Short mmCIF file of C-alpha atoms and ligand atoms in Angstrom, two decimals:
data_model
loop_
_atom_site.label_atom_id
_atom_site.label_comp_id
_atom_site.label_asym_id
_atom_site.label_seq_id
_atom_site.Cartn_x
_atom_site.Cartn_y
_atom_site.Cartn_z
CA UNK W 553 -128.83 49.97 -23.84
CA UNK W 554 -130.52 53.38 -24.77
CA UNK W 555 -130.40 56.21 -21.87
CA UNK W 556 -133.20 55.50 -19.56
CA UNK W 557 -136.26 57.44 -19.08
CA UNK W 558 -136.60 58.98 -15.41
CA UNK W 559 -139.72 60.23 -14.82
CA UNK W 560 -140.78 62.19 -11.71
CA UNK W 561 -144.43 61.88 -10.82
CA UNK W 562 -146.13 58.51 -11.04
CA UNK W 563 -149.85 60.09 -11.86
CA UNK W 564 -151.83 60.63 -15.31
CA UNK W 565 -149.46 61.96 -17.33
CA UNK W 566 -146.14 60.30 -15.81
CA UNK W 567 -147.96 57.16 -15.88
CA UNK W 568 -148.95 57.29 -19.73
CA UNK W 569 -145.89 58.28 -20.64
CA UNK W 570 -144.20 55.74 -18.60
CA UNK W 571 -146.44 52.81 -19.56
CA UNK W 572 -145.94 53.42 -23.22
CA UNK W 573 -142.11 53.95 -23.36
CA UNK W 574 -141.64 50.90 -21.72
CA UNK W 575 -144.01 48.84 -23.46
CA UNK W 576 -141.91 49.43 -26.08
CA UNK W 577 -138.82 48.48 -24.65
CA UNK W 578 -137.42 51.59 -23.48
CA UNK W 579 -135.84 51.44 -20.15
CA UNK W 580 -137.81 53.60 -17.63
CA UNK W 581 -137.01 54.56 -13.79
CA UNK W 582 -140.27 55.91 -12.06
CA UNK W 583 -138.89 58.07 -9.21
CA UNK W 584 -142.01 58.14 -6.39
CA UNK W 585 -141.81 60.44 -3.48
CA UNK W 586 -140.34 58.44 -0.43
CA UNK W 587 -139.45 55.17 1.15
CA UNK W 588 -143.45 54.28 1.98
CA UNK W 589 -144.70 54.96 -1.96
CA UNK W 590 -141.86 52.95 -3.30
CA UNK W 591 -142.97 50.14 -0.69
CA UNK W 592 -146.69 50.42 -1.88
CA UNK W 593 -145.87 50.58 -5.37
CA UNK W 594 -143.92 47.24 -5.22
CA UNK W 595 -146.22 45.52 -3.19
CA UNK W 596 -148.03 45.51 -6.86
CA UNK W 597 -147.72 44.40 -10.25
CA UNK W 598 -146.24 47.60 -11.52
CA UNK W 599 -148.20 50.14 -13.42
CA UNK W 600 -151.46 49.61 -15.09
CA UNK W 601 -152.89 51.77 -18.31
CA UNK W 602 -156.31 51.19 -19.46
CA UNK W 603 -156.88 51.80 -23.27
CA UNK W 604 -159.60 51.37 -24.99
CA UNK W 605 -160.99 49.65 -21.73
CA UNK W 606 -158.64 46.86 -21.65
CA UNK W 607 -155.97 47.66 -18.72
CA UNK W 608 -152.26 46.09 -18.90
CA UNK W 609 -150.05 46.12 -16.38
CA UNK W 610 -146.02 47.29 -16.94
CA UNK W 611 -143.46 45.91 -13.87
CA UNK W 612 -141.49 49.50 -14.75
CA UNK W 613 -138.46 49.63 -11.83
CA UNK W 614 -139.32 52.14 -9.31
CA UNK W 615 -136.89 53.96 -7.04
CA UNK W 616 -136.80 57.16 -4.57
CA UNK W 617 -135.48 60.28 -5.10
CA UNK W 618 -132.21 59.93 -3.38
CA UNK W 619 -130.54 56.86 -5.16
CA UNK W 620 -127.09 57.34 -6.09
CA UNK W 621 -127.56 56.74 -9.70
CA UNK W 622 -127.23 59.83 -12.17
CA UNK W 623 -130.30 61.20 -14.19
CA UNK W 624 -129.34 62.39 -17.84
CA UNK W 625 -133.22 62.47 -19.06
CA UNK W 626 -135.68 63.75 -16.49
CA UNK W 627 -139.63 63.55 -17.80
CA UNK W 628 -140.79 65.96 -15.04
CA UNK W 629 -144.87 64.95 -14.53
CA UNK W 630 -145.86 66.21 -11.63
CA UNK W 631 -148.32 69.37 -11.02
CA UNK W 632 -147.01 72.93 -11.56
CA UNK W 633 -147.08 73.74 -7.92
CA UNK W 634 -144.92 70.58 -7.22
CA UNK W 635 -141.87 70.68 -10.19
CA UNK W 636 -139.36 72.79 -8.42
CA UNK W 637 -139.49 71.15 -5.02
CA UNK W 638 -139.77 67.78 -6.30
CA UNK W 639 -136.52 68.53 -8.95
CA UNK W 640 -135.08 70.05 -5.72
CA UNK W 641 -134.57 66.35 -4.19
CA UNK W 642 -132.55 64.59 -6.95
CA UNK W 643 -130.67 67.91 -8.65
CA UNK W 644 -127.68 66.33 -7.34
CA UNK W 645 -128.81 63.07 -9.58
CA UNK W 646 -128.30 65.19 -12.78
CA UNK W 647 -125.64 65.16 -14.53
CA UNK W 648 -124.53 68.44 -16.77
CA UNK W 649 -126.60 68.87 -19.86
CA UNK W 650 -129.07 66.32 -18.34
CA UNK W 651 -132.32 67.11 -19.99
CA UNK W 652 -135.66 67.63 -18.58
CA UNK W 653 -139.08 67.92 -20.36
CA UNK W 654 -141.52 70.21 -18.30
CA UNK W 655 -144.77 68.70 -18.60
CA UNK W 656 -146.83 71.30 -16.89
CA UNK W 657 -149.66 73.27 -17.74
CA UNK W 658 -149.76 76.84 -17.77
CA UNK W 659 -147.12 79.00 -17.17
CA UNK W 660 -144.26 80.03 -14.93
CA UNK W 661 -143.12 76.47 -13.15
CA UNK W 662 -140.59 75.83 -16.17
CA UNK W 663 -138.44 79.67 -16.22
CA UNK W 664 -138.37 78.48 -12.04
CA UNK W 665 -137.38 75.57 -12.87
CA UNK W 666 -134.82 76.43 -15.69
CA UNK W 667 -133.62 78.74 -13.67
CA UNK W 668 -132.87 76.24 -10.73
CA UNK W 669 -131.21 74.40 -13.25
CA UNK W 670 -128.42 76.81 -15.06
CA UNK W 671 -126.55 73.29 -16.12
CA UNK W 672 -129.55 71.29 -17.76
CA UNK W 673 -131.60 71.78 -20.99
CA UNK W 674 -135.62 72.21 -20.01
CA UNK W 675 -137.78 71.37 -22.61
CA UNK W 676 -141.29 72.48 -22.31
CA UNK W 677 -144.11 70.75 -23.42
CA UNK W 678 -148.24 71.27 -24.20
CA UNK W 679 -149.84 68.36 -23.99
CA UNK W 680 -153.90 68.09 -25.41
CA UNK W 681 -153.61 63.95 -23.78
CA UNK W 682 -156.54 63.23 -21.57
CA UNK W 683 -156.18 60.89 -18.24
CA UNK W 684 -157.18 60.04 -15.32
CA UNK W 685 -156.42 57.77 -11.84
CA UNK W 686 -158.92 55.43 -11.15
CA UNK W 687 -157.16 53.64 -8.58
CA UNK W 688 -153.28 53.19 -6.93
CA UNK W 689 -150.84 52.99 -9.65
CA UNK W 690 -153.61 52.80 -12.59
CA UNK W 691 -154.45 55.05 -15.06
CA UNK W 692 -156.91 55.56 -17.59
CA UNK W 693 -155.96 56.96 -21.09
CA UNK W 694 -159.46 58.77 -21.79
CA UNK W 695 -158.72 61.43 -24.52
CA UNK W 696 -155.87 60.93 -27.45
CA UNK W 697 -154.25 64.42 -28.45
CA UNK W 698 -151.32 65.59 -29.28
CA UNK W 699 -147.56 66.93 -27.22
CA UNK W 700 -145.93 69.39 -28.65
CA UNK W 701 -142.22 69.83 -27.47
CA UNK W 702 -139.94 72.59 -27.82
CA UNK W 703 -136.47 74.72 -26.13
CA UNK W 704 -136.79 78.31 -27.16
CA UNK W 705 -133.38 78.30 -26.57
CA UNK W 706 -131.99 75.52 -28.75
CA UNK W 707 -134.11 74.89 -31.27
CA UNK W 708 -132.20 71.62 -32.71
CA UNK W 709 -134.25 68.52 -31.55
CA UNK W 710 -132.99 65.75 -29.75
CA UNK W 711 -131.92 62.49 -30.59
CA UNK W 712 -134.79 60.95 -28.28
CA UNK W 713 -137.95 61.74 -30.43
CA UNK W 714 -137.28 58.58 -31.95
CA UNK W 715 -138.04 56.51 -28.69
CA UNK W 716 -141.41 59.13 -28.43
CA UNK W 717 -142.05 57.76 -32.26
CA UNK W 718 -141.43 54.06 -31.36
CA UNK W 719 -143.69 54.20 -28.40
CA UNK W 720 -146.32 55.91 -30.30
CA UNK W 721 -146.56 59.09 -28.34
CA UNK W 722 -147.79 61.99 -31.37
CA UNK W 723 -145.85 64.59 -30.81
CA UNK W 724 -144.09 67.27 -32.84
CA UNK W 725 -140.83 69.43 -32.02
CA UNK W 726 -142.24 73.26 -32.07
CA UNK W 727 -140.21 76.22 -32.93
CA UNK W 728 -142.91 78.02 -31.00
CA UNK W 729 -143.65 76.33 -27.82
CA UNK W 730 -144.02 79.35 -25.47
CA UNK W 731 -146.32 80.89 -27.75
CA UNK W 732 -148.28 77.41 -27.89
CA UNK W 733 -148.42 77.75 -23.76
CA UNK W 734 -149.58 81.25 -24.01
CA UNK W 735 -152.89 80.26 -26.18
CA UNK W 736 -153.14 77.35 -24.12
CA UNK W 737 -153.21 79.44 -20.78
CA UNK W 738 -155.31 81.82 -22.52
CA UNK W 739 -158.05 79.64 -23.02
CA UNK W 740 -157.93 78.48 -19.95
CA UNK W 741 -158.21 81.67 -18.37
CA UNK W 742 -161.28 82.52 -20.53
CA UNK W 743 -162.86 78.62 -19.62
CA UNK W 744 -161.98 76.73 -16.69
CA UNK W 745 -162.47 79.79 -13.62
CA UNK W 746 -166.06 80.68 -14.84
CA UNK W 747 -166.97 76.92 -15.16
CA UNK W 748 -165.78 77.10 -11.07
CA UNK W 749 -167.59 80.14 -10.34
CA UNK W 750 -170.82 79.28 -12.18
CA UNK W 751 -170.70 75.16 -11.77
CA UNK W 752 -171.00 74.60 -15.37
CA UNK W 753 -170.00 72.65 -17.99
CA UNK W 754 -168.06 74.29 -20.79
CA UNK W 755 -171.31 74.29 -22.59
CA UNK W 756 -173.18 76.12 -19.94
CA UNK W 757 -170.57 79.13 -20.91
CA UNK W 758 -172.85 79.61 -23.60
CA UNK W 759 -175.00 81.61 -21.06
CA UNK W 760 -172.46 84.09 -20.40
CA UNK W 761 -171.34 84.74 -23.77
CA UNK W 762 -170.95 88.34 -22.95
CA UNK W 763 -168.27 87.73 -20.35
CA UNK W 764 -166.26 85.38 -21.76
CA UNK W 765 -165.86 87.91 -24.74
CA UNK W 766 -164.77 90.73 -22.46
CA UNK W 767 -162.52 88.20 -20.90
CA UNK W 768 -160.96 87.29 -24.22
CA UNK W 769 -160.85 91.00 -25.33
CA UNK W 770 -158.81 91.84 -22.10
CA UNK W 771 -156.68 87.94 -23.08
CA UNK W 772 -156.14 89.54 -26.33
CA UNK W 773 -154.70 92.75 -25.11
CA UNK W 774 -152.47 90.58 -22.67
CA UNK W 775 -150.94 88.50 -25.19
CA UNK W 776 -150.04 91.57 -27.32
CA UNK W 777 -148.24 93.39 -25.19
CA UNK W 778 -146.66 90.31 -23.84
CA UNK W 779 -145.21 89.97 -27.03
CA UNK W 780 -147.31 87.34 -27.84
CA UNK W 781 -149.83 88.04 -31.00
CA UNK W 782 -149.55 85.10 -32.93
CA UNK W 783 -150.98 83.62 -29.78
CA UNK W 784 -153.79 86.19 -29.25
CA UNK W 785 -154.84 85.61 -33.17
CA UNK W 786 -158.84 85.05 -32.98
CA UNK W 787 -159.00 83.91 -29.78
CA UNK W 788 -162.39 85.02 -28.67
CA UNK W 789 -163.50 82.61 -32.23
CA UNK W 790 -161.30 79.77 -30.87
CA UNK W 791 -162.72 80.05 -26.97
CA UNK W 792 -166.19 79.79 -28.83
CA UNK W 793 -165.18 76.70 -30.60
CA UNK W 794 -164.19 74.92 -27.68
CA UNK W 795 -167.23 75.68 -25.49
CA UNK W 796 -168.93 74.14 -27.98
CA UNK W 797 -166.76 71.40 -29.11
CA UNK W 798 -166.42 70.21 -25.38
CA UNK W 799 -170.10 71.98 -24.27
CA UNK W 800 -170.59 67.84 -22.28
CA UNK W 801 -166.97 68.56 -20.70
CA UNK W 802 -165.95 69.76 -17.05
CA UNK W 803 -163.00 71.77 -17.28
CA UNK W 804 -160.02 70.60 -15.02
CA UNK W 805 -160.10 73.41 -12.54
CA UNK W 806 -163.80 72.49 -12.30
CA UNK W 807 -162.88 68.86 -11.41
CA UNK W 808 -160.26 69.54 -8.94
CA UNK W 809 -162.69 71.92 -7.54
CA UNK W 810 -165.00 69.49 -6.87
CA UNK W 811 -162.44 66.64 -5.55
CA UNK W 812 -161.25 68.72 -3.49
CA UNK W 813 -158.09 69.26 -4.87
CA UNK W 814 -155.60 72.00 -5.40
CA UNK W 815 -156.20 73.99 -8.50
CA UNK W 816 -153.10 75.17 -10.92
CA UNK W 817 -155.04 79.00 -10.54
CA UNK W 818 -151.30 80.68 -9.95
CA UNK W 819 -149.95 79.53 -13.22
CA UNK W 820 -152.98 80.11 -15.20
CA UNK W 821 -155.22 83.02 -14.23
CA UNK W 822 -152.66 83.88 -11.64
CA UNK W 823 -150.04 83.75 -14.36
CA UNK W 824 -152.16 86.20 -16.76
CA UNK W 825 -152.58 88.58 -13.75
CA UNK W 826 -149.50 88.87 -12.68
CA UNK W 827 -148.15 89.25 -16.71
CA UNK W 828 -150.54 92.08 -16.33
CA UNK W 829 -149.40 94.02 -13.51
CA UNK W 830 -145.88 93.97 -14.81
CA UNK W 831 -146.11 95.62 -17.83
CA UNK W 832 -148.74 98.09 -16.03
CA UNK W 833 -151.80 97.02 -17.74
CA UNK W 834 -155.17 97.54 -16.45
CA UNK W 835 -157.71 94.57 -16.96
CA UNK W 836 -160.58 95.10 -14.79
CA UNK W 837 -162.45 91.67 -15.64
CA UNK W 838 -159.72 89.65 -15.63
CA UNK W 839 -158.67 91.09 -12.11
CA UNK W 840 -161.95 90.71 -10.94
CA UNK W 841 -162.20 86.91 -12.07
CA UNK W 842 -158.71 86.34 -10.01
CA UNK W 843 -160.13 88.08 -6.86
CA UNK W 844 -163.76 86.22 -6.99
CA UNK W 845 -161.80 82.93 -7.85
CA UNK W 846 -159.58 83.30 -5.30
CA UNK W 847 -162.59 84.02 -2.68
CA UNK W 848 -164.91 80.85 -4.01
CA UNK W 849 -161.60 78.64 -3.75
CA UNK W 850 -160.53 80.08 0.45
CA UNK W 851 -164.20 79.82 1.52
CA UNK W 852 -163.94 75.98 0.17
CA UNK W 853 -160.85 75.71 2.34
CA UNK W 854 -158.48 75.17 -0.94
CA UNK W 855 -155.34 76.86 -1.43
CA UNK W 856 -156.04 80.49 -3.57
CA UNK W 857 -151.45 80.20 -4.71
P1 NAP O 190 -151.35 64.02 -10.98
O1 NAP O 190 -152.16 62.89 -11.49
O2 NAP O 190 -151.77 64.72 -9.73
O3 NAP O 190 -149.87 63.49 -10.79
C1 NAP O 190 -148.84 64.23 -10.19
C2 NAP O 190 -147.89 63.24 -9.55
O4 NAP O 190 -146.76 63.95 -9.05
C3 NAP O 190 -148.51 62.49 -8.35
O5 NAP O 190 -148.38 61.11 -8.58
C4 NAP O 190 -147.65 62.93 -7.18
O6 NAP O 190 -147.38 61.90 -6.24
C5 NAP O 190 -146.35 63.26 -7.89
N1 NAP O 190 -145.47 64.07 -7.06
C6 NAP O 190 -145.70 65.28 -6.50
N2 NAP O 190 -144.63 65.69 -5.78
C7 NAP O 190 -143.70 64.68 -5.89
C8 NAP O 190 -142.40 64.48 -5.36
N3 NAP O 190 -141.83 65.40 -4.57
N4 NAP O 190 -141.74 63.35 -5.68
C9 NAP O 190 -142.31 62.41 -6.48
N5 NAP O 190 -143.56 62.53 -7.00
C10 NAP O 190 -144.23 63.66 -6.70
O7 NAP O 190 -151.17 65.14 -12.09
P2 NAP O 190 -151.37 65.03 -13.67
O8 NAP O 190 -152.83 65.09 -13.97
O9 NAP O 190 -150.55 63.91 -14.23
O10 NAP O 190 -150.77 66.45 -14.12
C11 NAP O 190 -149.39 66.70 -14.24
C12 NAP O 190 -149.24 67.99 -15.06
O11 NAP O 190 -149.71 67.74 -16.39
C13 NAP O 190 -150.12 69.15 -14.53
O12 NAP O 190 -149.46 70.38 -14.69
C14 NAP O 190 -151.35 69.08 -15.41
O13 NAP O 190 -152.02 70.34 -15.54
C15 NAP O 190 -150.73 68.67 -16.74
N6 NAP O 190 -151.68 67.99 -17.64
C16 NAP O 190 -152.43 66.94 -17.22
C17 NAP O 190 -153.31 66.31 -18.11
C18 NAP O 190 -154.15 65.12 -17.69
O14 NAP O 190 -154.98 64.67 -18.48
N7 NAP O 190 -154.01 64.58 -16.50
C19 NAP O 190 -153.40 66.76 -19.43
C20 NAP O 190 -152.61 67.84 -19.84
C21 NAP O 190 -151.75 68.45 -18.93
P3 NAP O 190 -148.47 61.23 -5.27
O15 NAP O 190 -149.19 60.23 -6.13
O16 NAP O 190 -147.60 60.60 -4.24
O17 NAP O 190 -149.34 62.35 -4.78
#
């Protein structure tokens, strides 16, 4: 039997990627917070995926972190915020040279986590997969894209990309993957706070046209001395083709906003600001975005970290 999949985070993304790998025959573990998630979760079926707007449902084997069994292959899918805690758990699980893939958006969860982890391989990956929860254990697959994976470190890939192949997960190993999460968090940075701060749509960016390309002037600037230019190449063109290309869209941070939940801001915008400060670089509208989006997201009672 091939090594099994453990993946850490039954919500969108743990549950597409769990869904498909087994549906394919890959073994899968699905490690769930504690005693009382692991008793709701098999008081079910299993996990459901709706594609296409037919659901099936997947009896994948759940468990809790703190099951003797060792973890070579770690699919880490919960939010930035949570990855180093919830690795904290079962670290003792791994075994040396287990491998984890990051899922995360932004920046700065996977060096924490990789450096938590002298002993494993982290693998970080940008994912442009849409989906969402629309009930316990059930997710809906709502926009096909792309992963790209990638170890800055050791650039061989793995073995495993064949069980990513037969599940039909598209995906490609990238020689570049930080600089792939740098124009990712860039355009974030230049999107997702002012569709917060103005309650917009993507599209309605095209009312502030002048901001967003100070924004991506100061992004541009960031990226470069960052070390970064490949990912700061026409980036102000870029942000303008995705306001317009998703113009009918709510960012993320705009829809965690308005459910309530806690935003990813300190490994996006946070991220850049930070980045900023350390190699001494002034960027007035960039700082001032931080500081009005950290105001808009305290007076709403959210966490501003
Ligand atoms: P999500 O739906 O909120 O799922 C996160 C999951 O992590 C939840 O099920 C949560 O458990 C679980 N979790 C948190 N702490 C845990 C712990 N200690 N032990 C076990 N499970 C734990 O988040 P998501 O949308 O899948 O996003 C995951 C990451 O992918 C984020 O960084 C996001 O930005 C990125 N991403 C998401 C999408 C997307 O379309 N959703 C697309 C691209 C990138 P509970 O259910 O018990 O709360």
């Amino acid at each position: 039997m091939s090594t099994p999949w453990h993946i850490l985070g039954a919500g969108s993304l743990g549950t597409l990627w769990a869904t498909r790998l087994a549906r394919c025959g890959v073994p899968v573990r699905l490690i769930l917070r504690d005693a009382a998630r692991l008793a709701s979760y098999n008081a079910g079926a299993g996990l459901t995926l709706v594609e296409h707007g037919i659901a099936q449902t997947y009896p994948v084997t759940g468990e809790t972190p703190d099951i003797p069994e060792p973890i070579h292959r770690l699919l880490v899918a919960c939010k930035a915020y949570d990855a180093q805690s919830a690795i904290a758990q079962l670290q003792y699980r791994l075994v040396p040279g287990a491998e984890l893939i990051l899922l995360q958006n932004g920046l700065g969860s996977q060096d924490a986590v990789a450096a938590q982890l002298p002993q494993a391989r982290c693998i970080f990956a940008s994912s442009t997969e849409g989906a969402f929860r629309d009930g316990e254990w059930r997710v809906v697959f709502a926009g096909h894209g792309y992963t790209w994976l990638g170890d800055a470190a050791h650039p061989a890939p793995p073995q495993w990309l064949e069980d990513l192949r037969a599940a039909g997960i598209p995906h490609e190993w990238s020689a570049d993957i930080v600089t792939r999460l740098w124009r990712k968090l860039a355009l974030n940075c230049a999107i997702n706070p002012l569709t917060v701060l103005y309650q917009c749509r993507n599209g309605g960016l095209q009312d502030h046209h002048c901001e967003v390309a100070t924004l991506c002037a100061e992004l541009t600037e960031l990226l470069e001395r960052c070390g970064q230019p490949a990912a700061a190449e026409d980036l102000h063109s870029e942000v303008q083709r995705v306001i317009h290309a998703t113009a009918a869209n709510y960012s993320s941070m705009y829809q965690d906003v308005a459910n309530a939940r806690r935003t990813e801001i300190s490994y996006l915008l946070g991220y850049a600001c930070q980045a900023a400060a350390r190699h001494q670089l002034v960027l007035p509208h960039l700082q001032q975005l931080h500081a009005r989006l950290v105001d808009y997201l305290s007076a709403r009672g959210l966490a501003s970290h």
